[in-house]
Short mmCIF file of C-alpha atoms in Angstrom, two decimals:
data_model
loop_
_atom_site.label_atom_id
_atom_site.label_comp_id
_atom_site.label_asym_id
_atom_site.label_seq_id
_atom_site.Cartn_x
_atom_site.Cartn_y
_atom_site.Cartn_z
CA MET A 295 29.43 -17.14 -6.57
CA PHE A 296 26.58 -14.87 -5.59
CA PRO A 297 25.22 -15.13 -2.03
CA THR A 298 22.91 -18.14 -2.22
CA HIS A 299 20.15 -16.74 0.00
CA VAL A 300 19.59 -13.96 -2.50
CA MET A 301 20.56 -15.39 -5.85
CA SER A 302 19.07 -18.89 -5.81
CA GLY A 303 15.94 -20.73 -4.70
CA ARG A 304 12.27 -20.50 -5.65
CA GLU A 305 11.25 -17.60 -3.46
CA ALA A 306 7.84 -16.25 -4.46
CA VAL A 307 7.35 -12.64 -5.52
CA HIS A 308 4.22 -10.97 -4.16
CA PHE A 309 2.08 -8.30 -5.88
CA ILE A 310 -0.60 -6.33 -4.06
CA LYS A 311 -2.86 -3.53 -5.20
CA ALA A 312 -2.19 -0.29 -3.35
CA GLY A 313 -5.13 1.50 -1.79
CA SER A 314 -5.64 4.74 0.10
CA ASP A 315 -3.73 3.61 3.21
CA LEU A 316 -0.08 3.02 2.32
CA ARG A 317 0.81 2.10 5.88
CA ALA A 318 -1.73 -0.73 5.81
CA ASP A 319 -0.50 -1.72 2.35
CA CYS A 320 3.11 -1.90 3.57
CA ARG A 321 2.11 -4.07 6.51
CA ARG A 322 0.12 -6.33 4.22
CA LEU A 323 3.05 -6.70 1.81
CA LEU A 324 5.51 -7.49 4.59
CA ARG A 325 3.11 -10.14 5.93
CA ALA A 326 2.76 -11.62 2.44
CA VAL A 327 6.54 -12.03 2.20
CA TYR A 328 7.37 -12.99 5.80
CA GLY A 329 4.15 -14.33 7.25
CA ASP A 330 4.02 -13.67 11.00
CA ALA A 331 7.80 -13.24 11.30
CA THR A 332 9.20 -9.74 11.85
CA PRO A 333 13.00 -10.09 11.72
CA TRP A 334 13.39 -6.33 11.41
CA ALA A 335 11.92 -5.85 14.87
CA SER A 336 14.92 -7.45 16.60
CA ALA A 337 17.60 -5.95 14.35
CA ARG A 338 20.11 -3.57 15.87
CA GLU A 339 19.52 -1.39 12.82
CA VAL A 340 17.22 -1.47 9.80
CA LEU A 341 18.64 0.07 6.64
CA VAL A 342 16.37 1.17 3.80
CA LYS A 343 17.90 2.07 0.43
CA PRO A 344 15.25 3.79 -1.72
CA ASN A 345 15.74 4.83 -5.31
CA ALA A 346 16.03 8.61 -5.00
CA VAL A 347 18.11 9.29 -8.06
CA ASN A 348 17.07 12.91 -8.59
CA PHE A 349 14.38 15.47 -7.75
CA GLU A 350 12.67 15.35 -11.17
CA PRO A 351 9.06 14.07 -10.79
CA HIS A 352 8.46 10.31 -10.93
CA VAL A 353 12.11 9.25 -10.90
CA TYR A 354 12.18 8.52 -7.15
CA VAL A 355 10.25 6.31 -4.75
CA ASP A 356 7.15 8.11 -3.52
CA PRO A 357 7.99 9.78 -0.17
CA ALA A 358 4.61 8.62 1.20
CA MET A 359 5.69 5.02 0.54
CA ILE A 360 9.03 5.56 2.27
CA GLY A 361 7.37 7.21 5.27
CA ALA A 362 4.74 4.45 5.51
CA LEU A 363 7.41 1.74 5.44
CA VAL A 364 9.50 3.45 8.12
CA ALA A 365 6.41 3.89 10.30
CA VAL A 366 5.48 0.20 10.03
CA LEU A 367 9.02 -0.90 10.86
CA ARG A 368 9.02 1.35 13.91
CA GLU A 369 5.59 0.16 15.03
CA ASP A 370 6.85 -3.41 14.86
CA GLY A 371 9.63 -2.53 17.28
CA ALA A 372 12.58 -1.60 15.07
CA ALA A 373 14.70 0.58 17.35
CA ARG A 374 16.67 2.33 14.61
CA VAL A 375 15.57 2.80 10.99
CA THR A 376 18.00 4.54 8.64
CA VAL A 377 17.11 5.61 5.12
CA MET A 378 20.27 5.98 3.03
CA GLU A 379 21.01 6.98 -0.56
CA SER A 380 23.62 8.45 -2.89
CA CYS A 381 21.84 10.12 -5.78
CA THR A 382 23.00 10.41 -9.36
CA ASN A 383 25.96 12.57 -10.33
CA GLY A 384 24.87 16.06 -11.21
CA SER A 385 23.14 16.68 -7.88
CA PHE A 386 23.57 15.77 -4.20
CA THR A 387 21.42 13.58 -1.98
CA ARG A 388 20.74 16.07 0.81
CA LEU A 389 19.15 18.35 -1.80
CA VAL A 390 17.16 15.51 -3.40
CA PHE A 391 15.77 14.39 -0.03
CA ALA A 392 14.76 17.97 0.83
CA ALA A 393 13.26 18.85 -2.56
CA THR A 394 11.22 15.64 -2.86
CA GLY A 395 9.97 15.59 0.73
CA ILE A 396 11.72 12.30 1.51
CA ALA A 397 13.65 13.77 4.45
CA ARG A 398 10.47 15.11 6.05
CA ALA A 399 8.60 11.82 5.49
CA VAL A 400 11.40 9.80 7.08
CA GLU A 401 11.79 12.07 10.09
CA ASN A 402 8.02 12.29 10.69
CA ALA A 403 7.86 8.50 10.71
CA GLY A 404 10.61 8.17 13.30
CA GLY A 405 13.55 7.35 11.04
CA ARG A 406 16.78 9.13 10.20
CA CYS A 407 18.46 10.01 6.90
CA VAL A 408 22.04 9.26 5.91
CA TYR A 409 23.50 10.78 2.77
CA LEU A 410 26.03 8.34 1.37
CA ASP A 411 27.72 10.97 -0.81
CA GLU A 412 28.87 12.69 2.37
CA GLY A 413 31.55 11.42 4.73
CA PRO A 414 34.36 8.96 4.01
CA SER A 415 34.55 6.10 1.54
CA VAL A 416 36.60 2.90 1.48
CA GLU A 417 38.30 1.09 -1.38
CA ILE A 418 37.35 -2.54 -1.98
CA GLU A 419 37.96 -5.18 -4.63
CA MET A 420 34.79 -5.56 -6.70
CA GLY A 421 35.46 -8.47 -9.04
CA SER A 422 36.00 -7.52 -12.67
CA ALA A 423 35.21 -3.90 -11.80
CA GLY A 424 38.57 -3.76 -10.00
CA ARG A 425 39.33 -1.48 -7.07
CA ILE A 426 36.24 0.64 -6.40
CA ARG A 427 35.41 3.08 -3.63
CA VAL A 428 32.11 2.67 -1.75
CA PRO A 429 30.59 4.58 1.20
CA ARG A 430 32.18 3.53 4.49
CA PHE A 431 28.81 3.78 6.25
CA ALA A 432 27.25 1.14 4.00
CA HIS A 433 30.33 -1.09 3.89
CA GLN A 434 30.67 -1.20 7.67
CA ARG A 435 27.06 -2.31 8.15
CA LEU A 436 26.47 -4.49 5.10
CA VAL A 437 29.87 -6.14 4.70
CA GLU A 438 32.15 -5.76 7.71
CA ASN A 439 29.56 -6.24 10.46
CA ARG A 440 26.41 -7.60 8.79
CA ASN A 441 25.01 -9.46 11.82
CA GLY A 442 22.04 -7.73 13.37
CA VAL A 443 21.41 -5.47 10.37
CA PHE A 444 18.21 -5.90 8.35
CA TYR A 445 18.57 -4.35 4.92
CA ILE A 446 15.65 -3.40 2.63
CA ASP A 447 16.23 -2.55 -1.03
CA LEU A 448 13.32 -0.26 -2.03
CA ALA A 449 13.17 0.35 -5.79
CA LYS A 450 10.96 2.36 -8.13
CA MET A 451 9.13 0.72 -11.05
CA LYS A 452 10.83 2.28 -14.08
CA THR A 453 12.41 1.44 -17.37
CA HIS A 454 15.87 2.87 -17.90
CA SER A 455 17.46 4.08 -21.12
CA MET A 456 20.86 2.62 -20.16
CA SER A 457 20.07 -0.54 -18.19
CA THR A 458 16.62 -1.33 -19.73
CA VAL A 459 15.00 -1.50 -16.29
CA THR A 460 15.94 -0.15 -12.88
CA PHE A 461 14.56 -2.25 -10.05
CA CYS A 462 16.32 -3.72 -7.03
CA LEU A 463 19.57 -4.82 -8.69
CA LYS A 464 20.20 -1.49 -10.43
CA ASN A 465 19.11 0.41 -7.30
CA GLN A 466 22.19 -0.89 -5.50
CA TRP A 467 24.53 0.61 -8.09
CA ALA A 468 24.30 3.80 -6.00
CA PHE A 469 26.83 2.19 -3.63
CA VAL A 470 29.51 2.94 -6.24
CA ASP A 471 31.23 6.14 -5.12
CA PRO A 472 30.41 9.21 -7.26
CA ALA A 473 34.04 9.52 -8.33
CA CYS A 474 34.07 5.96 -9.73
CA ARG A 475 30.83 5.98 -11.69
CA SER A 476 31.90 7.54 -14.96
CA ALA A 477 34.52 4.86 -15.60
CA LEU A 478 31.92 2.08 -15.20
CA HIS A 479 28.94 3.72 -16.91
CA ASN A 480 29.68 2.44 -20.41
CA ASP A 481 29.25 -0.98 -22.01
CA PHE A 482 30.55 -2.40 -18.70
CA LEU A 483 27.49 -1.09 -16.82
CA HIS A 484 25.53 -4.35 -16.65
CA GLN A 485 28.56 -6.28 -15.40
CA SER A 486 29.31 -3.60 -12.80
CA ILE A 487 25.71 -3.90 -11.52
CA ALA A 488 26.29 -7.62 -11.13
CA GLU A 489 29.56 -7.00 -9.26
CA VAL A 490 27.87 -4.59 -6.83
CA ASN A 491 25.24 -7.21 -6.07
CA ARG A 492 27.92 -9.73 -5.19
CA VAL A 493 28.98 -7.43 -2.35
CA PHE A 494 25.74 -5.90 -1.06
CA VAL A 495 22.93 -8.36 -0.30
CA PRO A 496 19.40 -7.24 0.66
CA ASP A 497 17.24 -9.18 3.10
CA LEU A 498 14.04 -7.82 1.60
CA CYS A 499 13.38 -6.36 -1.86
CA LEU A 500 10.43 -4.04 -2.47
CA VAL A 501 9.30 -2.15 -5.57
CA GLU A 502 7.00 0.86 -5.46
CA GLY A 503 4.81 0.84 -8.57
CA LEU A 504 2.17 3.40 -7.64
CA VAL A 505 3.04 5.23 -10.86
CA ALA A 506 5.31 3.34 -13.26
CA THR A 507 7.69 5.30 -15.48
CA ASN A 508 8.07 4.37 -19.16
CA HIS A 509 10.53 5.46 -21.91
CA GLY A 510 13.53 5.63 -19.64
CA HIS A 511 13.68 7.03 -16.15
CA PHE A 512 13.29 10.82 -16.60
CA PRO A 513 9.74 11.71 -17.75
CA LEU A 514 9.41 14.84 -19.85
CA ARG A 515 6.83 17.42 -18.79
CA GLY A 516 4.04 17.65 -21.29
CA PHE A 517 4.37 14.00 -22.32
CA GLU A 518 3.11 12.33 -19.12
CA GLY A 519 0.37 10.49 -21.02
CA ARG A 520 3.08 8.55 -22.84
CA THR A 521 5.56 8.10 -20.00
CA LEU A 522 3.50 7.50 -16.84
CA TRP A 523 1.10 4.69 -15.98
CA ASN A 524 -0.95 4.49 -12.77
CA ALA A 525 -0.05 0.89 -12.07
CA GLY A 526 -1.03 1.11 -8.39
CA VAL A 527 1.00 -1.94 -7.34
CA LEU A 528 3.51 -2.80 -4.63
CA VAL A 529 5.87 -5.73 -5.09
CA GLY A 530 7.91 -7.66 -2.55
CA GLY A 531 10.16 -10.67 -2.18
CA ARG A 532 13.35 -11.89 -0.55
CA ASN A 533 15.27 -12.50 -3.76
CA ALA A 534 16.57 -9.52 -5.72
CA VAL A 535 16.82 -11.38 -9.03
CA ALA A 536 13.37 -12.91 -8.67
CA VAL A 537 11.77 -9.56 -7.83
CA ASP A 538 13.48 -7.87 -10.77
CA ALA A 539 12.49 -10.68 -13.12
CA ALA A 540 8.87 -10.60 -11.97
CA CYS A 541 8.64 -6.81 -12.37
CA THR A 542 10.28 -7.00 -15.78
CA ARG A 543 7.74 -9.58 -16.96
CA PHE A 544 4.94 -7.49 -15.46
CA LEU A 545 5.96 -4.61 -17.76
CA GLY A 546 5.96 -6.94 -20.76
CA LEU A 547 9.73 -7.38 -21.10
CA ASP A 548 11.97 -10.46 -21.00
CA PRO A 549 14.36 -10.58 -18.02
CA ALA A 550 16.62 -13.07 -19.80
CA ALA A 551 17.36 -10.36 -22.39
CA ILE A 552 18.55 -7.88 -19.75
CA PRO A 553 22.23 -8.61 -19.11
CA HIS A 554 22.53 -7.58 -15.46
CA ILE A 555 19.48 -9.63 -14.42
CA ALA A 556 20.64 -12.69 -16.37
CA ARG A 557 24.18 -12.43 -14.98
CA CYS A 558 22.94 -12.27 -11.39
CA ALA A 559 20.72 -15.35 -11.74
CA ALA A 560 22.31 -18.47 -10.29
CA SER A 561 19.78 -20.61 -12.19
CA PRO A 562 17.24 -20.11 -15.01
CA ASP A 563 14.42 -20.65 -12.50
CA LEU A 564 15.11 -17.24 -11.00
CA LEU A 565 14.17 -15.58 -14.28
CA ASP A 566 10.66 -17.02 -14.05
CA PRO A 567 9.88 -17.04 -10.32
CA PRO A 568 6.57 -17.99 -8.71
CA VAL A 569 4.38 -14.89 -8.60
CA VAL A 570 1.51 -14.44 -6.15
CA HIS A 571 -1.11 -11.83 -7.00
CA HIS A 572 -3.00 -11.05 -3.80
CA ASP A 573 -5.44 -8.85 -5.73
CA ALA A 574 -6.75 -8.57 -9.26
CA ILE A 575 -3.79 -6.95 -11.02
CA GLU A 576 -3.30 -6.32 -14.72
CA GLY A 577 -0.15 -5.33 -16.50
CA PRO A 578 0.11 -2.47 -19.00
CA LYS A 579 -1.88 -2.73 -22.23
CA THR A 580 1.30 -2.50 -24.29
CA PRO A 581 4.82 -3.50 -23.21
CA PHE A 582 7.01 -0.83 -21.68
CA THR A 583 10.17 0.27 -23.47
CA ASP A 584 13.55 1.64 -22.47
CA GLU A 585 13.75 3.83 -25.58
CA LEU A 586 13.67 7.57 -25.04
CA LEU A 587 10.77 9.48 -26.56
CA PRO A 588 11.50 10.66 -30.11
CA GLU A 589 11.10 14.28 -29.01
CA PHE A 590 14.07 16.57 -29.45
CA PRO A 591 14.51 20.36 -29.49
CA ARG A 592 15.17 22.00 -32.82
CA GLY A 593 18.55 23.55 -33.43
CA ILE A 594 20.55 20.91 -31.56
CA THR A 595 22.30 18.39 -33.81
CA VAL A 596 23.61 15.15 -32.33
CA HIS A 597 26.39 13.31 -34.19
CA LYS A 598 26.54 9.66 -33.10
CA GLY A 599 29.69 7.75 -33.99
CA ARG A 600 29.04 4.97 -36.47
CA ASP A 601 31.72 2.60 -35.16
CA ARG A 602 31.05 2.87 -31.42
CA CYS A 603 28.74 4.84 -29.15
CA CYS A 604 27.68 3.03 -25.96
CA VAL A 605 24.02 3.51 -25.07
CA GLU A 606 25.03 3.00 -21.41
CA GLY A 607 27.64 5.72 -21.60
CA CYS A 608 28.14 8.59 -24.03
CA TRP A 609 24.84 8.29 -25.89
CA SER A 610 21.88 8.02 -23.55
CA ASN A 611 22.58 10.41 -20.69
CA PRO A 612 23.49 13.43 -22.86
CA VAL A 613 20.43 12.89 -25.08
CA CYS A 614 18.18 12.42 -22.04
CA SER A 615 19.70 15.53 -20.40
CA ILE A 616 19.02 17.64 -23.48
CA GLN A 617 15.41 16.46 -23.53
CA VAL A 618 14.89 17.19 -19.83
CA ILE A 619 16.51 20.65 -19.94
CA ALA A 620 14.38 21.52 -22.97
CA ALA A 621 11.04 20.07 -21.86
CA ASN A 622 11.25 20.72 -18.12
CA TYR A 623 13.19 24.02 -18.03
CA GLY A 624 12.57 25.65 -21.40
CA GLY A 625 16.15 25.33 -22.64
CA GLY A 626 17.09 25.64 -26.30
CA GLY A 627 19.84 26.90 -28.54
CA ARG A 628 21.76 25.94 -31.65
CA PHE A 629 24.82 23.74 -31.23
CA HIS A 630 26.29 20.35 -32.13
CA VAL A 631 27.03 17.35 -29.90
CA PHE A 632 29.62 14.74 -30.91
CA MET A 633 29.77 11.37 -29.15
CA GLY A 634 31.34 8.00 -29.89
CA LYS A 635 33.79 7.26 -32.70
CA GLY A 636 33.46 6.85 -36.44
CA HIS A 637 32.31 10.35 -37.47
CA ASP A 638 31.90 11.50 -41.04
CA PRO A 639 34.76 13.96 -41.72
CA ALA A 640 32.40 16.06 -43.81
CA GLU A 641 30.07 16.55 -40.85
CA VAL A 642 32.96 17.60 -38.64
CA GLU A 643 34.14 20.11 -41.25
CA ALA A 644 30.62 21.43 -41.75
CA CYS A 645 30.04 22.07 -38.02
CA GLU A 646 29.65 25.80 -37.48
CA GLY A 647 29.72 25.55 -33.70
CA PRO A 648 29.42 25.83 -30.87
CA ALA A 649 30.05 22.15 -30.12
CA LEU A 650 30.01 19.81 -27.15
CA VAL A 651 32.28 16.78 -27.38
CA VAL A 652 31.25 13.94 -25.07
CA GLY A 653 33.54 11.13 -23.97
CA PRO A 654 37.08 9.95 -24.75
CA CYS A 655 36.26 8.34 -28.12
CA ALA A 656 34.85 11.54 -29.60
CA HIS A 657 37.59 13.59 -27.95
CA ASP A 658 40.35 11.59 -29.61
CA GLU A 659 38.70 11.81 -33.01
CA VAL A 660 37.14 15.25 -33.38
CA HIS A 661 37.98 17.55 -30.44
CA ASP A 662 41.27 19.00 -31.71
CA ARG A 663 39.94 19.33 -35.25
CA LEU A 664 36.98 21.34 -33.98
CA VAL A 665 39.19 23.52 -31.78
CA ARG A 666 41.47 24.35 -34.71
CA ARG A 667 38.48 25.37 -36.84
CA LEU A 668 36.19 27.02 -34.28
CA GLY A 669 38.48 28.14 -31.47
CA ARG A 670 38.73 26.76 -27.96
CA ARG A 671 35.92 28.93 -26.57
CA SER A 672 33.43 27.40 -29.02
CA VAL A 673 34.22 23.76 -28.15
CA ARG A 674 33.27 22.28 -24.80
CA PHE A 675 34.25 18.85 -23.56
CA SER A 676 32.68 16.39 -21.11
CA SER A 677 35.32 13.90 -20.02
CA GLY A 678 34.76 10.24 -19.17
CA HIS A 679 32.30 7.79 -20.67
CA ASN A 680 29.38 9.19 -18.70
CA ASN A 681 30.49 12.25 -16.78
CA LEU A 682 26.97 13.41 -16.01
CA ASN A 683 27.91 16.37 -13.83
CA GLU A 684 30.16 17.86 -16.53
CA THR A 685 27.61 17.11 -19.25
CA ILE A 686 24.80 18.82 -17.33
CA GLY A 687 26.97 21.84 -16.56
CA ARG A 688 27.98 22.26 -20.20
CA LEU A 689 24.41 21.75 -21.48
CA LEU A 690 22.87 24.25 -19.06
CA LYS A 691 25.15 26.97 -20.44
CA LEU A 692 24.66 25.96 -24.06
CA MET A 693 20.88 25.77 -23.64
CA GLY A 694 20.56 29.07 -21.77
CA VAL A 695 19.26 27.70 -18.47
CA SER A 696 20.57 29.30 -15.27
CA VAL A 697 20.95 27.83 -11.82
CA PHE A 698 17.92 29.85 -10.76
CA GLN A 699 15.77 27.94 -13.24
CA SER A 700 17.18 24.50 -12.46
CA ALA A 701 17.20 24.90 -8.67
CA PRO A 702 14.31 22.92 -7.15
CA LEU A 703 14.12 25.08 -4.00
CA PRO A 704 14.50 28.80 -3.19
CA LEU A 705 18.11 29.91 -3.36
CA PRO A 706 18.54 30.62 0.39
CA ARG A 707 17.38 27.08 1.14
CA MET A 708 19.63 25.73 -1.61
CA ALA A 709 22.59 27.63 -0.19
CA TRP A 710 21.98 26.21 3.29
CA LEU A 711 21.74 22.65 1.96
CA PHE A 712 24.82 23.16 -0.17
CA ALA A 713 26.84 24.40 2.82
CA ALA A 714 25.62 21.58 5.07
CA HIS A 715 26.47 19.04 2.39
CA PHE A 716 30.02 20.23 1.94
CA LEU A 717 30.66 20.66 5.66
CA SER A 718 29.59 17.02 6.05
CA GLY A 719 32.30 15.83 3.66
CA SER A 720 30.97 16.03 0.10
CA ARG A 721 32.00 13.46 -2.47
CA ALA A 722 29.19 14.39 -4.90
CA ARG A 723 29.82 15.48 -8.47
CA ILE A 724 27.47 18.45 -8.88
CA GLY A 725 26.55 19.66 -12.35
CA PHE A 726 24.36 22.74 -11.92
CA PHE A 727 26.82 24.98 -10.04
#
C-alpha cells in the first residue's frame, strides 16, 4: 500500500497566478494549502527537492522560485532549510546548481545545498524494482528518522518524452542512485517511479509553472515558440498524485492514461481532485504533448527496431540528445544509430558507417555484424537500456562537439567544480568528459 496521507483522500490542489513578487506568491500559495498553519517552522529540518535535471534552459525549476521559497520558510522560523538534488546522468549536480544560479539563490536566501550524487549511498528493497541504491542523506532523513523533517517536492511544469509528464511523482525518481538508473529506464520506468513513491513521501507538493515546457523536457534553441508557454502559474497541494493529476489536466492531458500516475492513485478520485483557482487562470490553447519536435539534423540516420524499441529507454533519450547537440551546440555529422531489435538485414548491410549501437537489444542483433563489416573503430556502443552518460559521450564525438562547446561555465570554474565534486565522493555518471 502507498502511504495513505499522500496517496488517498480528497485534498484540494491550489492554482495561483504568479506576479512580480515571487516571495509573496510563495507565501500566498503556502497559505492556500495550509491556512494559518506553518508546520515547517517547527521542523528540525526542511528538505526541498527541486527538479534540477540539467543546466539546459527551461528544464529546471526557476532559481528565483527556489530562492523565494527558501526565504519564506526561513522567515517563518525554519531553522535549517536544505535544497537537495541528484541531476540526470551525463552531468553532475554541483555543476548544474552553479551553472543555473540555484546554488547562489539558495545560499542568498539562507539555505544550504546538498548534492545527492556525492557521498555514500545505501541499498534498500524497492518493491518490484528489487535491490536499489539510494542516497544515504535522503534515506536517513526521509525513511530512517522521518520525525521532525518537513519535506517539499518542488517540480517543474513539463511534458516528458519518456514519462509523458514530469511533475512531483517523476521528480522523486532522482532518488534512484545514478548507477542504478539505466537498468530501470526502459519499459519498467513508470513502475519504478511508483516504487520510489512508496518509499519517499512528501509533506507538500509544489509545481513551478512560470514557463511550461512542451514537446518533452529539453527545449531546442530556435524553436521556443513551439516548446515554451508563459503559463505564469504556481501549483500546490499535499497529495502528490492529486497535484500531478491536476497539472496533467491543466495541460490538456488525461492522468488516467499516464501509467505512473494511475499506479500511484489509491482511488479513482485522486485522478480528478478538487481544484481551487485563486485567480483567473486559463490553460493552454491546445493540449501539450510529450512527442519530440519533428526536427532532426540531416546526415544522421536512426534505425528503430520494428519488434521492440522502448520509448522510455533506447529510443527517446538518444533522439533527444541528438536534437539538443545539433540545435543548442551546432553539432552535425553523418552516421547511423541502431536501437531496439527487429532490424532489416538490408539496412544493416547498407550501413556505410560510422555507427552508434544503443542498448542490449541492438547490440545482440547488429553490433558484431557491423564490426565485421566496418571495423571496431567505426562502431561505437552505448550499453544499458538508457545509459545517458555513454550516449552523450559517444554523440559529442560523432557530432563534432568538444567539451569546450558543451561546458556551461568557463573551464577554470568547471575544473574547480569537477574537483570539488569528486573529492566529495562522486557517484555521478558524467557524459561530456
